[in-house]
PDB file of C-alpha atoms in Angstrom:
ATOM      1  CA  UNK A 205     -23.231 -10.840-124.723  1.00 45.00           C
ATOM      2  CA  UNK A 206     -20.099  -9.244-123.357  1.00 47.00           C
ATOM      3  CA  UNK A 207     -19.945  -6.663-120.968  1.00 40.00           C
ATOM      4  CA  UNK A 208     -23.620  -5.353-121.506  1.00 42.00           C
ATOM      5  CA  UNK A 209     -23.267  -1.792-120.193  1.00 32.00           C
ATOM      6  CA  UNK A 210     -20.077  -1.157-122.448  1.00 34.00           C
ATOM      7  CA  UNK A 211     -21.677  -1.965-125.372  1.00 35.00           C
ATOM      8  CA  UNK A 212     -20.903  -6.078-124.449  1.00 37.00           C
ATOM      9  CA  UNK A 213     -17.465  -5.513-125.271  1.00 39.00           C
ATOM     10  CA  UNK A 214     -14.541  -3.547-124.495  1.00 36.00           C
ATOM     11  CA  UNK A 215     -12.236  -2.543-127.343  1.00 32.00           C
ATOM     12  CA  UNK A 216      -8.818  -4.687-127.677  1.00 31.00           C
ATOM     13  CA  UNK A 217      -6.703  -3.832-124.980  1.00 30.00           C
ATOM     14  CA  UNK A 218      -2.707  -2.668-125.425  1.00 28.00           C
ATOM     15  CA  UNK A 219      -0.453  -5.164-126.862  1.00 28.00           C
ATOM     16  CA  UNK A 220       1.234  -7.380-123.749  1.00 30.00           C
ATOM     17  CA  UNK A 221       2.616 -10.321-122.663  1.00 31.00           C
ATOM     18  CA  UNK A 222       0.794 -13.585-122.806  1.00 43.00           C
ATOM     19  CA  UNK A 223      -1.050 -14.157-119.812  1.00 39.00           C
ATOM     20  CA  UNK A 224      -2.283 -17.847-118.590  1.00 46.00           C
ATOM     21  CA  UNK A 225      -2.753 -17.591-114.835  1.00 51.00           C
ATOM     22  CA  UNK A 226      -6.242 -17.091-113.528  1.00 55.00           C
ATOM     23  CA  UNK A 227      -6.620 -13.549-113.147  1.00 59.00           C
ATOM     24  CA  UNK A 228      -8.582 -11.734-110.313  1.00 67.00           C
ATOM     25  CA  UNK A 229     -12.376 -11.665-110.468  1.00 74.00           C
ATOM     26  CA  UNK A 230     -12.549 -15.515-112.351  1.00 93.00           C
ATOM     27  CA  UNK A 231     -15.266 -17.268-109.885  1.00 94.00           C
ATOM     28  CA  UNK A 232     -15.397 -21.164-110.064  1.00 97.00           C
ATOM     29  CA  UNK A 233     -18.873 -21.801-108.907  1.00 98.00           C
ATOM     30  CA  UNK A 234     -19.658 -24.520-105.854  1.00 98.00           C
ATOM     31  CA  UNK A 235     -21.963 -27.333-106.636  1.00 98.00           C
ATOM     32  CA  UNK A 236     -24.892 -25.192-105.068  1.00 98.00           C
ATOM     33  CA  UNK A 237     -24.391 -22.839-107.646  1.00 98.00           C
ATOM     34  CA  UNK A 238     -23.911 -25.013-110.812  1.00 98.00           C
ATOM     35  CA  UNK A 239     -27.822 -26.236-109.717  1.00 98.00           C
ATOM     36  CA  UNK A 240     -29.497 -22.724-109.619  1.00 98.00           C
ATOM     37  CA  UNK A 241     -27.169 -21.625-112.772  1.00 98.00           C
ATOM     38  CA  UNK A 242     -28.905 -25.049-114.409  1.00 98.00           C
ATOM     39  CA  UNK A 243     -31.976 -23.660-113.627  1.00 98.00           C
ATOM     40  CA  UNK A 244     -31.562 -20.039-114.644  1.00 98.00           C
ATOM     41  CA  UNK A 245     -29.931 -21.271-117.844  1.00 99.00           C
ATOM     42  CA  UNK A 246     -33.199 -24.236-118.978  1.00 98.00           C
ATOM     43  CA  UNK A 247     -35.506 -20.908-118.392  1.00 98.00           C
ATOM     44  CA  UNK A 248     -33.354 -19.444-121.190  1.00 99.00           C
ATOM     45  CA  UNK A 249     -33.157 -22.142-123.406  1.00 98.00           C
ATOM     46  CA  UNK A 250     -37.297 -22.579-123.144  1.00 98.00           C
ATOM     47  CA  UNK A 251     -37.757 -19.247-123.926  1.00 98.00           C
ATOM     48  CA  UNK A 252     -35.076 -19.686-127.042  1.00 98.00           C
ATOM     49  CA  UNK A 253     -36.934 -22.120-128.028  1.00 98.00           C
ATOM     50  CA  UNK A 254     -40.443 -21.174-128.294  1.00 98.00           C
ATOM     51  CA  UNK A 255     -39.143 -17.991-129.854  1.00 98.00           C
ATOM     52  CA  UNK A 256     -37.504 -19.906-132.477  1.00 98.00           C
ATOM     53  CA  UNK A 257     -40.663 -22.033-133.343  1.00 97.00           C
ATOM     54  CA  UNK A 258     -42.862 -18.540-133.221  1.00 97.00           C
ATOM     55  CA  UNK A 259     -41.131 -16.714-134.776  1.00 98.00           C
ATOM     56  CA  UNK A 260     -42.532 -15.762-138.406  1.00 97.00           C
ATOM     57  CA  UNK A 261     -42.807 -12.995-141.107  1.00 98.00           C
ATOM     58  CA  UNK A 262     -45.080 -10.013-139.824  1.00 98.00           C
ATOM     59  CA  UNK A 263     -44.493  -9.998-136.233  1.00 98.00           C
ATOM     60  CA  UNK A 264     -42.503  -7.155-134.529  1.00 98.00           C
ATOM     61  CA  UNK A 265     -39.319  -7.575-132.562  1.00 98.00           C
ATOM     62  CA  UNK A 266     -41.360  -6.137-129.891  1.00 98.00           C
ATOM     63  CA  UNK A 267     -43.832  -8.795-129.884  1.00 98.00           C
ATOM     64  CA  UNK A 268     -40.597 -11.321-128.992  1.00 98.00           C
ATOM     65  CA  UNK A 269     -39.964  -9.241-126.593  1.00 98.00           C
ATOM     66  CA  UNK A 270     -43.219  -9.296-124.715  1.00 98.00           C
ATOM     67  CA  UNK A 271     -43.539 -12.889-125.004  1.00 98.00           C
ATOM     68  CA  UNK A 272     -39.711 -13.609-123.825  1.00 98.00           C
ATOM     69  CA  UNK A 273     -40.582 -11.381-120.749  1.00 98.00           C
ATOM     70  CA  UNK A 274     -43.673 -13.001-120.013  1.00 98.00           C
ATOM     71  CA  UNK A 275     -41.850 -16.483-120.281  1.00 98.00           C
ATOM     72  CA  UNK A 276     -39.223 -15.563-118.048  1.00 98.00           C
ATOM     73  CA  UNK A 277     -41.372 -14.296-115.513  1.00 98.00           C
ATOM     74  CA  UNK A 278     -44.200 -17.080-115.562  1.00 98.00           C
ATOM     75  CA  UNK A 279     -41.067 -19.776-114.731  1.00 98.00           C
ATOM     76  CA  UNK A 280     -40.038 -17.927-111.486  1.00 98.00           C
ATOM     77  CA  UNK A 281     -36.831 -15.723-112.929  1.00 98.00           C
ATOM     78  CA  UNK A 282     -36.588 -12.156-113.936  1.00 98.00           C
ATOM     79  CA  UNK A 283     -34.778 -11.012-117.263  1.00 98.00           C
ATOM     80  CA  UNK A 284     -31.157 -10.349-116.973  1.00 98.00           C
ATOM     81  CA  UNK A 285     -30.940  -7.448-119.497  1.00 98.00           C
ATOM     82  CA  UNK A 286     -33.973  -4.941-119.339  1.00 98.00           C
ATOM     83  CA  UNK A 287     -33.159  -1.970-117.413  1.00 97.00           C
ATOM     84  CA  UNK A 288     -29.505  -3.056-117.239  1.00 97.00           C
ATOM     85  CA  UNK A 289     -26.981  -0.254-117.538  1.00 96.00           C
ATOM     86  CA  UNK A 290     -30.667   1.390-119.002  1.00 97.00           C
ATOM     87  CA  UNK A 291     -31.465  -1.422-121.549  1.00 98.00           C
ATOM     88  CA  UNK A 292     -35.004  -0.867-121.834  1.00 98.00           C
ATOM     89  CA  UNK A 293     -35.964  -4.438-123.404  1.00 98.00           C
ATOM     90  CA  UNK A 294     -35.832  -8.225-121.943  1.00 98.00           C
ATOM     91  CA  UNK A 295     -34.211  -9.491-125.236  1.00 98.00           C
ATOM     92  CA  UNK A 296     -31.443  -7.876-127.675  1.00 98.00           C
ATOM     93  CA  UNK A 297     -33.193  -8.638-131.610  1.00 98.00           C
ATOM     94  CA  UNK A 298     -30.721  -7.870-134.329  1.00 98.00           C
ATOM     95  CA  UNK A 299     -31.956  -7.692-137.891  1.00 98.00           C
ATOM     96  CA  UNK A 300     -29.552  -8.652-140.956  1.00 98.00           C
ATOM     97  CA  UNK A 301     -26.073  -6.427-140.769  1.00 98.00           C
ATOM     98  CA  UNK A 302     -27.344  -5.452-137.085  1.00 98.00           C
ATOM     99  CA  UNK A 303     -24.947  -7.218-135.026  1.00 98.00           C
ATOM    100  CA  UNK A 304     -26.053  -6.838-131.970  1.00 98.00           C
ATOM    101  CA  UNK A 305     -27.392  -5.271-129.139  1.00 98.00           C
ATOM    102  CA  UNK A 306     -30.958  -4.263-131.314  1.00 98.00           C
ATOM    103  CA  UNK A 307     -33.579  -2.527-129.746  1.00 98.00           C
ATOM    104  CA  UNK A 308     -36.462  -4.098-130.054  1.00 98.00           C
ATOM    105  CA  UNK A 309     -39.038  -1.485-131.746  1.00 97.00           C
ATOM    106  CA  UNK A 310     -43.188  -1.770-132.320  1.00 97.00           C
ATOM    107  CA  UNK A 311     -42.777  -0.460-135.563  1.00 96.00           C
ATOM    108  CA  UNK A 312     -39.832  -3.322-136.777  1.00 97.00           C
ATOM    109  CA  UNK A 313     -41.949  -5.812-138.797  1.00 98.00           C
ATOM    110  CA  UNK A 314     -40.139  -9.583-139.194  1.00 98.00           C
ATOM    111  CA  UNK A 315     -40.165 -10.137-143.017  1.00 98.00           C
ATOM    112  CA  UNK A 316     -39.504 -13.297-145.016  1.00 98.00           C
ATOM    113  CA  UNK A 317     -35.856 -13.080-145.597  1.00 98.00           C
ATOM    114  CA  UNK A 318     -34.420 -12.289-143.120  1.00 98.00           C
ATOM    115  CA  UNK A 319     -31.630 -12.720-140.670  1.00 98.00           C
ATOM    116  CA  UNK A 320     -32.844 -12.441-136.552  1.00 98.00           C
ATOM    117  CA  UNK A 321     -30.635 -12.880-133.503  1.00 98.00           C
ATOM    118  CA  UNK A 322     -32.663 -12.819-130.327  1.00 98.00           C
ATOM    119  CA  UNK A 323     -29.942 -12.828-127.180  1.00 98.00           C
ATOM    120  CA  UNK A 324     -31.775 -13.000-123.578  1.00 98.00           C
ATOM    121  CA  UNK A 325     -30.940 -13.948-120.152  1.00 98.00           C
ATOM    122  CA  UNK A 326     -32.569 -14.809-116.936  1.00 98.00           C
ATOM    123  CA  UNK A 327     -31.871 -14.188-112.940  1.00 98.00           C
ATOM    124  CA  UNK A 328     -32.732 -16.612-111.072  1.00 98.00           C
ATOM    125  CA  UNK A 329     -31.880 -17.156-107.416  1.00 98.00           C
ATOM    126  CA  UNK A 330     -29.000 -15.166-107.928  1.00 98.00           C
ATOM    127  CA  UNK A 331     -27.419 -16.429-110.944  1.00 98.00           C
ATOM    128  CA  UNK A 332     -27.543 -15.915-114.544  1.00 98.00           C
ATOM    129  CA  UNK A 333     -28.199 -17.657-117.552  1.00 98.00           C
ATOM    130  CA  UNK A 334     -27.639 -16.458-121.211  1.00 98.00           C
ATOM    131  CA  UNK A 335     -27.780 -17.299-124.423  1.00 98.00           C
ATOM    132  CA  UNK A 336     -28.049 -16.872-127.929  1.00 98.00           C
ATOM    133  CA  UNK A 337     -29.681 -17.906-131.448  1.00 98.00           C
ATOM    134  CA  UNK A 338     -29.702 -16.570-135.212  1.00 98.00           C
ATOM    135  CA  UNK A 339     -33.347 -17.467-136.486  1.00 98.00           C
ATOM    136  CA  UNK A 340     -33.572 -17.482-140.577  1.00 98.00           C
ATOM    137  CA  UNK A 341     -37.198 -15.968-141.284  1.00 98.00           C
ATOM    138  CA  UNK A 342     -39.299 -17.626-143.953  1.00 97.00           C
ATOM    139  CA  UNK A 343     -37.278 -18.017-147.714  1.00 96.00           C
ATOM    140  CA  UNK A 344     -33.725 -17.336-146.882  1.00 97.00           C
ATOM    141  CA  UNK A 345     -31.119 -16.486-149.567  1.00 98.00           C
ATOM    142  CA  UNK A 346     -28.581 -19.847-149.498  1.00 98.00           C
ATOM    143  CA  UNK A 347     -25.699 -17.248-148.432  1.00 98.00           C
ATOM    144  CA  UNK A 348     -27.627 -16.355-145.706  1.00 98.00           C
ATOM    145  CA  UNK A 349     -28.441 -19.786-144.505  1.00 98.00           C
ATOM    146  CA  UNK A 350     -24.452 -20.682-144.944  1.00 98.00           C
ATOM    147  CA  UNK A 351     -23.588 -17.912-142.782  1.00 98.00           C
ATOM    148  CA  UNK A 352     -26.308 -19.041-140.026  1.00 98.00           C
ATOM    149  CA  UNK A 353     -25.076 -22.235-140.153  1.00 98.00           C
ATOM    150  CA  UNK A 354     -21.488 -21.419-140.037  1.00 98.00           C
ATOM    151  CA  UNK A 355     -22.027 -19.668-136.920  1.00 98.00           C
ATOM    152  CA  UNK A 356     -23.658 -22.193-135.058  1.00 98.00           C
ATOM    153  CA  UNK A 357     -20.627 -24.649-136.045  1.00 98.00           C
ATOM    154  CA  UNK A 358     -17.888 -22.207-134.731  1.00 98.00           C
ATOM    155  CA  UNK A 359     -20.176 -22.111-131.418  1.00 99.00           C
ATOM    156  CA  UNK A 360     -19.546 -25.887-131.119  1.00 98.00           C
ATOM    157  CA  UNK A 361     -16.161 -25.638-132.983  1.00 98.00           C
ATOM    158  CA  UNK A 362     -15.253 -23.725-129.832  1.00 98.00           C
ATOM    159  CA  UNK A 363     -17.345 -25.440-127.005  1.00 98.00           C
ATOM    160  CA  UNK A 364     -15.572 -28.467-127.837  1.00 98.00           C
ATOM    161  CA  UNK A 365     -12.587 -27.044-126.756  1.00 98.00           C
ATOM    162  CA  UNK A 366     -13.548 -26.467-123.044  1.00 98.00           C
ATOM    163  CA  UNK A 367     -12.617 -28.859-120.296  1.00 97.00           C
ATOM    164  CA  UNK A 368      -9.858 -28.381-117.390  1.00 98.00           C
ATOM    165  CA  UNK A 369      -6.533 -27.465-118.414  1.00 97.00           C
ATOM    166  CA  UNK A 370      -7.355 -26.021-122.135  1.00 98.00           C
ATOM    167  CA  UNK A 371      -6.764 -22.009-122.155  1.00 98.00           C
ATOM    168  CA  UNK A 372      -9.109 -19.807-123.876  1.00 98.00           C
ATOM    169  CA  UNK A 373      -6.497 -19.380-126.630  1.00 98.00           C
ATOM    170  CA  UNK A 374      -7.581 -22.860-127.610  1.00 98.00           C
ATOM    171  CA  UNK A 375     -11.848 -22.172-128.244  1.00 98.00           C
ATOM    172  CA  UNK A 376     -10.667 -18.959-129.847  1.00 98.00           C
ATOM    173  CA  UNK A 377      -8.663 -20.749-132.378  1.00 98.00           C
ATOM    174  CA  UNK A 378     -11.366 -23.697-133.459  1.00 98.00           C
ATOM    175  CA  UNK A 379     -14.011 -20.824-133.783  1.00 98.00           C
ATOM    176  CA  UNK A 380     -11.783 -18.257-135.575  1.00 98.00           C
ATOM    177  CA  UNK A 381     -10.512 -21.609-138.344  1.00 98.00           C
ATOM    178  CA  UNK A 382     -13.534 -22.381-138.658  1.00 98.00           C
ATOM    179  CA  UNK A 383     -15.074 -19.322-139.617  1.00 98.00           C
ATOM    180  CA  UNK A 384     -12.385 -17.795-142.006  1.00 98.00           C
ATOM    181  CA  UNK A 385     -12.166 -21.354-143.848  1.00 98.00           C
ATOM    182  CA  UNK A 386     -15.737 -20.917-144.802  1.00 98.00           C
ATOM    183  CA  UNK A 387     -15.023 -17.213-145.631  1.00 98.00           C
ATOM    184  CA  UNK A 388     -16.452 -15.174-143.257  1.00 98.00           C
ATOM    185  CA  UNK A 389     -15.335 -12.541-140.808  1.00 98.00           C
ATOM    186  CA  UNK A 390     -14.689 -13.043-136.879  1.00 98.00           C
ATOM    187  CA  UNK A 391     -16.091  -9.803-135.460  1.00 98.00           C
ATOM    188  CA  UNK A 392     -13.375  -8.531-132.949  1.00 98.00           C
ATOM    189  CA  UNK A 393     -15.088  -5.717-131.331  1.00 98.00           C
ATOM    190  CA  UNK A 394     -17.416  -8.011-128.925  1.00 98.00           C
ATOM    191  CA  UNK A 395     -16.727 -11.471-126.998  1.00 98.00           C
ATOM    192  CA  UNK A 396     -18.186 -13.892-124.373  1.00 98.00           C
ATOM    193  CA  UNK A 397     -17.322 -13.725-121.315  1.00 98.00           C
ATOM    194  CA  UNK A 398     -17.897 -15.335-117.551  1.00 98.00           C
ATOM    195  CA  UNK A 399     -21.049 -15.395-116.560  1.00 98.00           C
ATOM    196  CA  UNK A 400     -22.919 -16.368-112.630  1.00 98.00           C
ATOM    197  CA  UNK A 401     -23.768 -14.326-109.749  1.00 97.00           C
ATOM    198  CA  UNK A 402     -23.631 -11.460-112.214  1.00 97.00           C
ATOM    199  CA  UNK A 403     -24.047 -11.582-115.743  1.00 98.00           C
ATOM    200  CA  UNK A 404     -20.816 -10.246-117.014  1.00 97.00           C
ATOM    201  CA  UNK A 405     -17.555 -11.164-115.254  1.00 97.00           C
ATOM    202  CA  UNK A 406     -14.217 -12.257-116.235  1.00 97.00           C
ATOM    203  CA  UNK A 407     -12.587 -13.766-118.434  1.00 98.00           C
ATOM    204  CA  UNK A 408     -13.103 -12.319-122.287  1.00 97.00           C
ATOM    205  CA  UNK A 409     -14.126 -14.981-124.018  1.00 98.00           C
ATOM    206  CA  UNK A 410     -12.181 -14.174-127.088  1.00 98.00           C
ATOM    207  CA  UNK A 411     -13.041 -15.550-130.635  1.00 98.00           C
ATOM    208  CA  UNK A 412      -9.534 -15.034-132.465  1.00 98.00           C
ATOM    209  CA  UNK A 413      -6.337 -15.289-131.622  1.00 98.00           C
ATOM    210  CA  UNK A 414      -4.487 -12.769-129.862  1.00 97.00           C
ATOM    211  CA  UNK A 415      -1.948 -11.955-127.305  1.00 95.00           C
ATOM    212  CA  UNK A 416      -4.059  -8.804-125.924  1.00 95.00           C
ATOM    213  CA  UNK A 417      -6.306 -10.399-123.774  1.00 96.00           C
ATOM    214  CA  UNK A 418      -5.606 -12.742-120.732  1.00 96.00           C
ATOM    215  CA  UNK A 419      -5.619 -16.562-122.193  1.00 97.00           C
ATOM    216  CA  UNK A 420      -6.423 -17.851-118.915  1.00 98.00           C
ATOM    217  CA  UNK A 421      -6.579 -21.666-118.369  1.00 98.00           C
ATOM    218  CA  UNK A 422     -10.042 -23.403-117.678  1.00 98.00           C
ATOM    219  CA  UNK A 423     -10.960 -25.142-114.887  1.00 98.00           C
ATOM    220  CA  UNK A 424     -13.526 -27.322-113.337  1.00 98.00           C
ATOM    221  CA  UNK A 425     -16.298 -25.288-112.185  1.00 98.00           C
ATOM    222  CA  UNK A 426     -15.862 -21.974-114.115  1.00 98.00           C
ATOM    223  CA  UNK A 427     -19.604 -21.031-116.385  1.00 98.00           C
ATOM    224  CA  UNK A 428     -18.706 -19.057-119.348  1.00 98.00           C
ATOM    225  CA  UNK A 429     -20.903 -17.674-121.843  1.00 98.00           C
ATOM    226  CA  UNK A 430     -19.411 -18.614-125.930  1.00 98.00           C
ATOM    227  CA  UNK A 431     -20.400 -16.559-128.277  1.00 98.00           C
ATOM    228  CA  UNK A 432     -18.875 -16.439-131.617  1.00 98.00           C
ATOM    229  CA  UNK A 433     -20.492 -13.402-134.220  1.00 98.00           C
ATOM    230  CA  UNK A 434     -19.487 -13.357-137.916  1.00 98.00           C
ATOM    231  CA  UNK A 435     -19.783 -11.277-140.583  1.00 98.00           C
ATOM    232  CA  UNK A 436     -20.052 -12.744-144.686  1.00 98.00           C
ATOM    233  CA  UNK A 437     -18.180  -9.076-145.191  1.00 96.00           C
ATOM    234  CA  UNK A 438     -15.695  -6.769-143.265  1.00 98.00           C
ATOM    235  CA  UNK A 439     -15.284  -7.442-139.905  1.00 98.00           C
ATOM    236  CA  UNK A 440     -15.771  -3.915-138.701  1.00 98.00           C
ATOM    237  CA  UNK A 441     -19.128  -2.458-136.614  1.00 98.00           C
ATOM    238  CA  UNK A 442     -20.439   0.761-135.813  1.00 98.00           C
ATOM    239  CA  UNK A 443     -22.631   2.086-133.212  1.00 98.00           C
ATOM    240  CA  UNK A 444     -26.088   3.575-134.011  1.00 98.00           C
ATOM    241  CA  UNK A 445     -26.957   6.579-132.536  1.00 97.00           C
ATOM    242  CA  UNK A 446     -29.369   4.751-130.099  1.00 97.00           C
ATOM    243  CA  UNK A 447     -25.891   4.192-128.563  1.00 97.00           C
ATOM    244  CA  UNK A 448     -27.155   0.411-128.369  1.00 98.00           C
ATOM    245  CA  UNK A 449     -27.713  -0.816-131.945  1.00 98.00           C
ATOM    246  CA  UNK A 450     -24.188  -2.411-133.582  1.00 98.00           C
ATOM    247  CA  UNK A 451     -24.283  -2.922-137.313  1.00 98.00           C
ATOM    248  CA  UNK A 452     -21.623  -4.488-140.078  1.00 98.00           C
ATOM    249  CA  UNK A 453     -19.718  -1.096-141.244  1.00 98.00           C
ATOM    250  CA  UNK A 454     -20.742  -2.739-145.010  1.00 98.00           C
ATOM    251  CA  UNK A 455     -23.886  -3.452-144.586  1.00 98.00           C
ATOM    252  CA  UNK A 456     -23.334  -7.329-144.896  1.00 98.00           C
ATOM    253  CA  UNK A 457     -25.004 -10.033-143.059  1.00 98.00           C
ATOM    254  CA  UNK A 458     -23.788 -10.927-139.175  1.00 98.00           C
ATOM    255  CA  UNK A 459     -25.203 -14.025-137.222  1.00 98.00           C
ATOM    256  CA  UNK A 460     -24.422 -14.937-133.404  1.00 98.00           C
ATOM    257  CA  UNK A 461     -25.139 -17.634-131.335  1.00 98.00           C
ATOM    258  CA  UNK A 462     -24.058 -18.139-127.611  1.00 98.00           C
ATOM    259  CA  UNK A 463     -24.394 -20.896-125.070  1.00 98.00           C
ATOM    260  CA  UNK A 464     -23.679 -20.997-121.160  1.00 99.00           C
ATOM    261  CA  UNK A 465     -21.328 -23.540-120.857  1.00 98.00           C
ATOM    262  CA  UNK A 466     -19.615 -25.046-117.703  1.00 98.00           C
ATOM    263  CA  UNK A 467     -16.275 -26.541-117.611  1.00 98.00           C
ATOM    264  CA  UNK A 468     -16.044 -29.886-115.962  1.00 97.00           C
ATOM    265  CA  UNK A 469     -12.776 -31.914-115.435  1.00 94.00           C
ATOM    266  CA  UNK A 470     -13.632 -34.316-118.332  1.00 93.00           C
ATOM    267  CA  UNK A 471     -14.966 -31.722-120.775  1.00 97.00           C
ATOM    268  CA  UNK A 472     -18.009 -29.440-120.944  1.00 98.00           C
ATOM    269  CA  UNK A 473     -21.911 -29.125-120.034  1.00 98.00           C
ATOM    270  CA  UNK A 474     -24.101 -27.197-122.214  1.00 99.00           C
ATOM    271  CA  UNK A 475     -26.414 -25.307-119.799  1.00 98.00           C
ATOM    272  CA  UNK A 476     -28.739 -23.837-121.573  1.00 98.00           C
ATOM    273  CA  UNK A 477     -28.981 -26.695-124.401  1.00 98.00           C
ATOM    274  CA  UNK A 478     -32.092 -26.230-126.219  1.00 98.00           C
ATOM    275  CA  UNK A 479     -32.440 -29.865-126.966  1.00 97.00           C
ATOM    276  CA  UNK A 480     -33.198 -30.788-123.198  1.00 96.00           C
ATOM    277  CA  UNK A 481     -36.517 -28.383-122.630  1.00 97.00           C
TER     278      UNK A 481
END
């Protein structure tokens, strides 16, 4: 998620020039640094995927949470998000038109149905890793599914995009097409960002187009975190009053999912692929 302790996201900035140079603050990590990042990003993906083969009507959202802590902590790593900027939880676990940032609560039963995104991270020897998944729970409605599985495409959509020399302008494009062709809703108010020694840090890894935001051209060696979130209605969000909690203004459906992904001079690697743990 993007810049965690302002809500992930900072609101669209003033209309400006197009920007493509590397701006200030973009690290492009040493070799030493892609290996511990490796590391801190396979802790997420194992913990991503247990949760996602747990995960089943009746539990709580804190119950994920327990375990994801637990996980992280039994493989050497601590979790990137609880007590950050006062967090108080190891995962974020947004329900249906929660978008994200969801507290996870004791008293916030799983049912058949429904929609989950469960967004962690883990420090590990200095470095982050983080990523995120949209889990359909039990009999899902075959809107619902679409919009899961539409979301997961844009993430790839976009990640194919990466390699030295593309701008951001060009993942932001594949995952915005791809999303409006099927009819759904880019959500604006949040993007990916860098991610490394800490675990927000330039760029804005924008999902739509736009001349607001730096488009700042890859190269070899940067980590960024992708992390496309649609809506099936209005694009808009609102903040609960937990002053965490980020749901669709019309009560539709939202579904995320994020990767870690390093740029390499030939193309991408996924680090915290779920299909290698």
């Amino acid at each position: 998620m993007n810049i965690f302790g302002n809500l992930l996201a900072q609101p669209t900035a003033p209309a400006g020039p197009r920007i493509t140079k590397q701006p200030k603050g973009v690290e492009v990590k040493s070799k030493r640094e892609i290996t511990i990042m490796r590391e801190a990003s396979r802790i997420v993906a194992t913990v991503l995927k247990e949760i996602s083969e747990m995960v089943e009507p009746g539990q709580t959202t804190w119950d994920l949470d327990v375990y994801a802590e637990k996980r992280i902590r039994e493989m050497g790593a601590t979790p990137s998000f609880k007590g950050y900027h006062g967090f108080p939880c190891s995962i974020c676990a947004s329900i249906n038109n929660e978008v994200v940032h969801g507290i996870p609560n004791r008293k916030k039963t799983i049912r058949s149905g429904d929609v989950v995104k469960i967004d962690t991270g883990a420090y590990y020897n200095g470095f982050h890793g983080d990523s995120c998944i949209t889990v359909g729970v039990g009999e899902v409605k075959p809107e619902a599914f679409k919009l899961i599985e539409v979301a997961e495409e844009c993430l790839y959509k976009g990640i194919a995009q990466v390699k030295a020399g593309n701008c951001l302008l060009d993942i932001a494009g594949a995952i915005q097409d791809h999303a409006e062709s099927n009819g759904f809703a880019i959500v604006e108010d949040y993007t990916g960002h860098g991610v490394g020694r800490n675990l927000h840090e330039e760029p804005s890894v924008f999902n739509f187009r736009t001349r607001q935001m730096p488009n700042v051209r890859l190269r070899a060696g940067m980590t960024l975190a992708i992390e496309p979130i649609i809506n099936m209605g209005s694009k808009k969000t609102r903040v609960l009053r937990d002053k965490w909690t980020v749901v669709t203004v019309d009560r539709a459906l939202s579904a995320q999912f994020e990767h870690t992904v390093l740029v390499t001079d030939e193309g991408y690697e996924i680090l915290t692929d779920r299909t290698k743990v």
